[in-house]
Coordinates of C-alpha atoms in Angstrom, one line a residue:
X734 CA -115.7 -36.9 217.7
X735 CA -117.7 -39.3 215.5
X736 CA -120.8 -37.2 216.1
X737 CA -119.0 -34.1 215.0
X738 CA -117.9 -35.7 211.7
X739 CA -121.5 -36.7 211.0
X740 CA -122.7 -33.1 211.5
X741 CA -120.2 -31.8 208.9
X742 CA -121.0 -34.7 206.5
X743 CA -124.7 -34.0 206.3
X744 CA -124.5 -30.5 204.7
X745 CA -121.9 -31.8 202.3
X746 CA -124.2 -34.5 201.1
X747 CA -127.1 -32.1 200.8
X748 CA -125.2 -29.6 198.7
X749 CA -123.0 -31.9 196.6
X750 CA -123.9 -32.0 192.9
X751 CA -126.1 -34.8 191.8
X752 CA -124.6 -37.4 189.5
X753 CA -126.6 -37.3 186.2
X754 CA -127.5 -40.7 184.7
X755 CA -126.6 -41.5 181.1
X756 CA -129.6 -41.0 178.8
X757 CA -131.3 -44.2 177.8
X758 CA -130.5 -45.6 174.3
X759 CA -133.0 -45.4 171.5
X760 CA -132.2 -48.5 169.5
X761 CA -132.9 -47.8 165.9
X762 CA -132.9 -50.5 163.2
X763 CA -131.9 -49.6 159.6
X764 CA -132.2 -52.0 156.7
X765 CA -129.0 -52.5 154.7
X766 CA -131.2 -52.6 151.5
X767 CA -132.5 -49.0 151.9
X768 CA -131.0 -47.1 149.1
X769 CA -129.2 -43.8 149.5
X770 CA -130.1 -41.2 150.7
X771 CA -132.2 -43.2 153.3
X772 CA -129.2 -45.2 154.3
X773 CA -125.6 -44.2 153.3
X774 CA -123.3 -47.1 154.0
X775 CA -119.5 -47.5 154.3
X776 CA -117.7 -48.9 151.2
X777 CA -117.8 -52.4 152.5
X778 CA -121.5 -52.0 153.4
X779 CA -120.9 -53.0 157.0
X780 CA -121.7 -49.6 158.7
X781 CA -124.2 -46.8 158.5
X782 CA -122.3 -43.6 157.9
X783 CA -125.0 -41.1 157.1
X784 CA -128.3 -40.5 155.3
X785 CA -131.9 -39.7 156.2
X786 CA -132.3 -42.8 158.5
X787 CA -129.4 -41.7 160.6
X788 CA -130.4 -38.0 160.7
X789 CA -134.0 -38.7 161.5
X790 CA -133.0 -41.2 164.2
X791 CA -130.7 -38.7 165.8
X792 CA -133.4 -36.0 165.7
X793 CA -136.0 -38.3 167.3
X794 CA -133.6 -39.5 170.0
X795 CA -132.7 -35.9 170.8
X796 CA -136.3 -34.9 171.0
X797 CA -137.0 -37.8 173.4
X798 CA -133.9 -37.0 175.6
X799 CA -132.3 -40.3 174.5
X800 CA -129.1 -41.4 172.8
X801 CA -129.4 -42.9 169.3
X802 CA -128.0 -46.4 168.8
X803 CA -128.1 -47.7 165.3
X804 CA -128.2 -51.3 164.2
X805 CA -127.7 -52.2 160.5
X806 CA -130.0 -55.1 159.6
X807 CA -130.1 -57.5 156.7
X808 CA -133.5 -57.2 155.0
X809 CA -134.5 -60.7 156.1
X810 CA -133.8 -59.7 159.7
X811 CA -135.8 -56.4 159.7
X812 CA -139.2 -57.9 160.6
X813 CA -138.1 -60.4 163.3
X814 CA -135.7 -57.8 164.8
X815 CA -138.5 -55.3 165.4
X816 CA -141.0 -57.9 166.5
X817 CA -138.7 -59.5 169.1
X818 CA -137.5 -56.2 170.5
X819 CA -133.9 -56.4 169.3
X820 CA -134.4 -52.8 168.2
X821 CA -137.0 -50.3 169.5
X822 CA -138.0 -48.6 166.2
X823 CA -137.5 -48.9 162.5
X824 CA -138.4 -45.8 160.5
X825 CA -138.9 -45.4 156.7
X826 CA -141.6 -48.0 157.2
X827 CA -145.2 -48.6 156.3
X828 CA -147.6 -51.3 157.6
X829 CA -148.2 -52.4 154.0
X830 CA -144.6 -53.3 153.6
X831 CA -144.4 -55.6 156.7
X832 CA -146.0 -59.1 156.9
X833 CA -146.1 -58.8 160.7
X834 CA -147.5 -55.2 160.9
X835 CA -150.4 -56.3 163.1
X836 CA -147.9 -57.3 165.8
X837 CA -146.1 -53.9 165.8
X838 CA -147.0 -50.3 166.9
X839 CA -147.2 -47.7 164.2
X840 CA -146.4 -44.0 164.7
X841 CA -147.9 -41.0 163.0
X842 CA -146.6 -40.1 159.5
X843 CA -143.2 -38.6 159.3
X844 CA -142.7 -37.9 155.6
X845 CA -144.2 -39.1 152.3
X846 CA -142.3 -41.4 149.9
X847 CA -143.2 -40.0 146.5
X848 CA -142.6 -41.4 143.0
X849 CA -142.6 -39.0 140.1
X850 CA -141.9 -39.1 136.4
X851 CA -138.5 -38.2 135.0
X852 CA -137.5 -37.6 131.4
X853 CA -135.1 -35.7 129.2
X854 CA -135.8 -32.0 129.0
X855 CA -137.0 -32.3 125.4
X856 CA -140.1 -34.2 126.5
X857 CA -143.4 -32.2 126.8
X858 CA -144.8 -31.7 130.3
X859 CA -146.5 -34.8 131.8
X860 CA -149.3 -33.8 134.1
X861 CA -151.6 -36.9 134.0
X862 CA -151.3 -40.6 133.5
X863 CA -152.8 -40.5 129.9
X864 CA -149.9 -38.2 128.9
X865 CA -147.7 -41.4 129.2
X866 CA -149.7 -43.1 126.5
X867 CA -147.4 -44.2 123.6
X868 CA -144.3 -43.9 125.8
X869 CA -141.8 -46.4 126.9
X870 CA -141.7 -46.1 130.7
X871 CA -138.6 -47.1 132.6
X872 CA -139.1 -48.9 135.9
X873 CA -137.2 -50.9 138.5
X874 CA -137.4 -54.7 138.2
X875 CA -139.6 -56.3 140.8
X876 CA -141.3 -53.1 141.8
X877 CA -145.1 -52.6 141.4
X878 CA -146.7 -49.5 139.9
X879 CA -150.5 -50.0 140.3
X880 CA -151.4 -46.5 138.8
X881 CA -149.7 -47.4 135.5
X882 CA -151.0 -51.0 135.1
X883 CA -153.9 -49.9 133.0
X884 CA -151.6 -48.4 130.4
X885 CA -149.5 -51.6 130.1
X886 CA -152.5 -54.0 130.2
X887 CA -154.1 -52.2 127.3
X888 CA -150.8 -51.9 125.4
X889 CA -151.1 -48.1 125.4
X890 CA -147.6 -47.8 126.7
X891 CA -144.6 -50.1 127.1
X892 CA -142.9 -51.0 130.4
X893 CA -139.1 -51.3 130.4
X894 CA -137.2 -52.5 133.4
X895 CA -133.8 -51.9 134.9
X896 CA -132.0 -53.6 137.8
X897 CA -130.8 -50.4 139.4
X898 CA -131.9 -46.8 139.7
X899 CA -128.8 -45.4 137.9
X900 CA -129.6 -47.5 134.9
X901 CA -132.8 -45.6 134.4
X902 CA -130.8 -42.5 133.5
X903 CA -128.7 -44.4 131.0
X904 CA -131.8 -45.7 129.3
X905 CA -133.2 -42.2 129.0
X906 CA -130.0 -40.8 127.7
X907 CA -129.7 -43.6 125.0
X908 CA -133.4 -43.1 124.2
X909 CA -134.3 -46.6 125.1
X910 CA -137.1 -45.2 127.2
X911 CA -139.1 -42.0 127.0
X912 CA -139.8 -41.5 130.7
X913 CA -138.9 -43.2 134.0
X914 CA -140.6 -43.5 137.4
X915 CA -138.2 -42.4 140.1
X916 CA -138.4 -42.0 143.9
X917 CA -138.1 -38.4 144.7
X918 CA -135.7 -38.9 147.5
X919 CA -133.3 -40.9 145.4
X920 CA -133.5 -38.6 142.5
X921 CA -132.8 -35.5 144.5
X922 CA -129.8 -37.2 146.2
X923 CA -128.4 -38.3 142.8
X924 CA -129.0 -34.9 141.2
X925 CA -127.1 -33.0 143.9
X926 CA -124.1 -35.2 143.3
X927 CA -124.4 -35.1 139.5
X928 CA -125.4 -31.6 138.7
X929 CA -124.0 -31.6 135.2
X930 CA -125.8 -34.8 134.2
X931 CA -129.0 -33.8 136.0
X932 CA -129.2 -30.6 133.9
X933 CA -130.3 -32.9 131.0
X934 CA -133.4 -34.1 132.9
X935 CA -136.6 -32.8 134.2
X936 CA -139.0 -33.9 136.9
X937 CA -142.6 -33.7 135.9
X938 CA -145.6 -32.5 137.9
X939 CA -147.3 -36.0 137.8
X940 CA -147.1 -37.9 141.0
X941 CA -147.2 -41.6 140.3
X942 CA -147.6 -42.6 144.0
X943 CA -147.3 -41.1 147.4
X944 CA -147.1 -43.3 150.5
X945 CA -146.8 -42.2 154.1
X946 CA -143.7 -43.4 156.0
X947 CA -143.7 -43.8 159.7
X948 CA -141.8 -45.6 162.5
X949 CA -142.6 -49.2 163.4
X950 CA -142.3 -49.7 167.2
X951 CA -141.6 -53.0 168.9
X952 CA -144.2 -53.9 171.4
X953 CA -141.4 -55.2 173.6
X954 CA -139.7 -51.8 173.7
X955 CA -139.9 -49.7 176.9
X956 CA -140.7 -46.8 174.5
X957 CA -144.5 -46.1 174.5
X958 CA -146.3 -45.3 171.3
X959 CA -147.8 -42.1 172.8
X960 CA -144.4 -40.8 173.7
X961 CA -143.0 -41.5 170.2
X962 CA -146.0 -39.8 168.6
X963 CA -145.7 -36.8 170.9
X964 CA -142.0 -36.4 169.9
X965 CA -142.9 -36.6 166.2
X966 CA -145.7 -34.0 166.7
X967 CA -143.2 -31.7 168.4
X968 CA -140.7 -32.1 165.6
X969 CA -143.5 -31.2 163.0
X970 CA -144.7 -28.2 165.0
X971 CA -141.2 -26.8 165.7
X972 CA -140.2 -27.0 162.1
X973 CA -137.1 -29.1 162.9
X974 CA -138.5 -32.0 160.8
X975 CA -139.3 -29.7 157.9
X976 CA -135.7 -28.3 158.0
X977 CA -134.3 -31.8 158.0
X978 CA -136.5 -33.0 155.1
X979 CA -135.6 -29.9 153.0
X980 CA -132.2 -31.4 152.5
X981 CA -133.7 -34.5 151.0
X982 CA -137.0 -33.7 149.3
X983 CA -137.7 -32.1 146.0
X984 CA -138.1 -28.4 146.1
X985 CA -140.6 -27.0 143.5

C-alpha cells in the first residue's frame, strides 16, 4: 500500500504549481536634505512620501525585477551608509559631491541637474553671462556658482544671498534682486503648485550649470554595476525614464 501511495504522489509533485520566491529588495537611500521635488517628506520630516527619488527608485527596482525599499538618511549618514552597504544605491548623486566617491561604484547618467536664470517678466532676455552685468543676482547661501564668479570678482554684478529657495522669489518681487539662479527641478515643482505667482516670472535661455546625476552603488551590495547600468540603459531606450522626467523637468 505504501508503494501505491508513492506512485500517486510523484505525479502530484511534478504538476503542482511552483512557489514563487519574493523579489529581492533594492535598498535605496534618500537624503533628508534633498529638496522637493527630489524628496517629498511627511510633515514631520520622518518619512519619504513622494518625489523624484521615490519615483525613480520604484522604476529602477521594477526594471530589475526587485522590490524598492527606501531608507531616509540624515545628510551626515549618506556617505557612510552607502560605503558600508546599509543601502544598495543612492541616486541624485555625483562623484564630485561625495568625499568617498573613489570607494563607490557609479552608474551611467540618469538625468541632468540644471541651473537657470529666473527673473520678473519685465526683464530682457538673458542669453549669455555678460547679460547679467550690472544686475543683482540672487543665490542660495553656501552654494557655489563658478560660472558667475568672474562677474562678482570684477564688481560687474552683485551677488545677493538667501537662506531658502522660496525667498529668491520674494527678493525678485520686492526688486531687491534683478535675477536669480534656480535649479530647474525645484522651480518647475514650485511653479506647478503656484501657477498664479509663477505667471509673474520667466525662465531665461541661459544655463548657468548642468551636472550629470547618477546612482552611487555600494561595493558591498549584491547588485552589480553592470546590471544597474543595463537597467538604466533599458529605461532610457524604452522611453520610460523620459516619461518620468517629463513630470519634473522644464519643458521649452
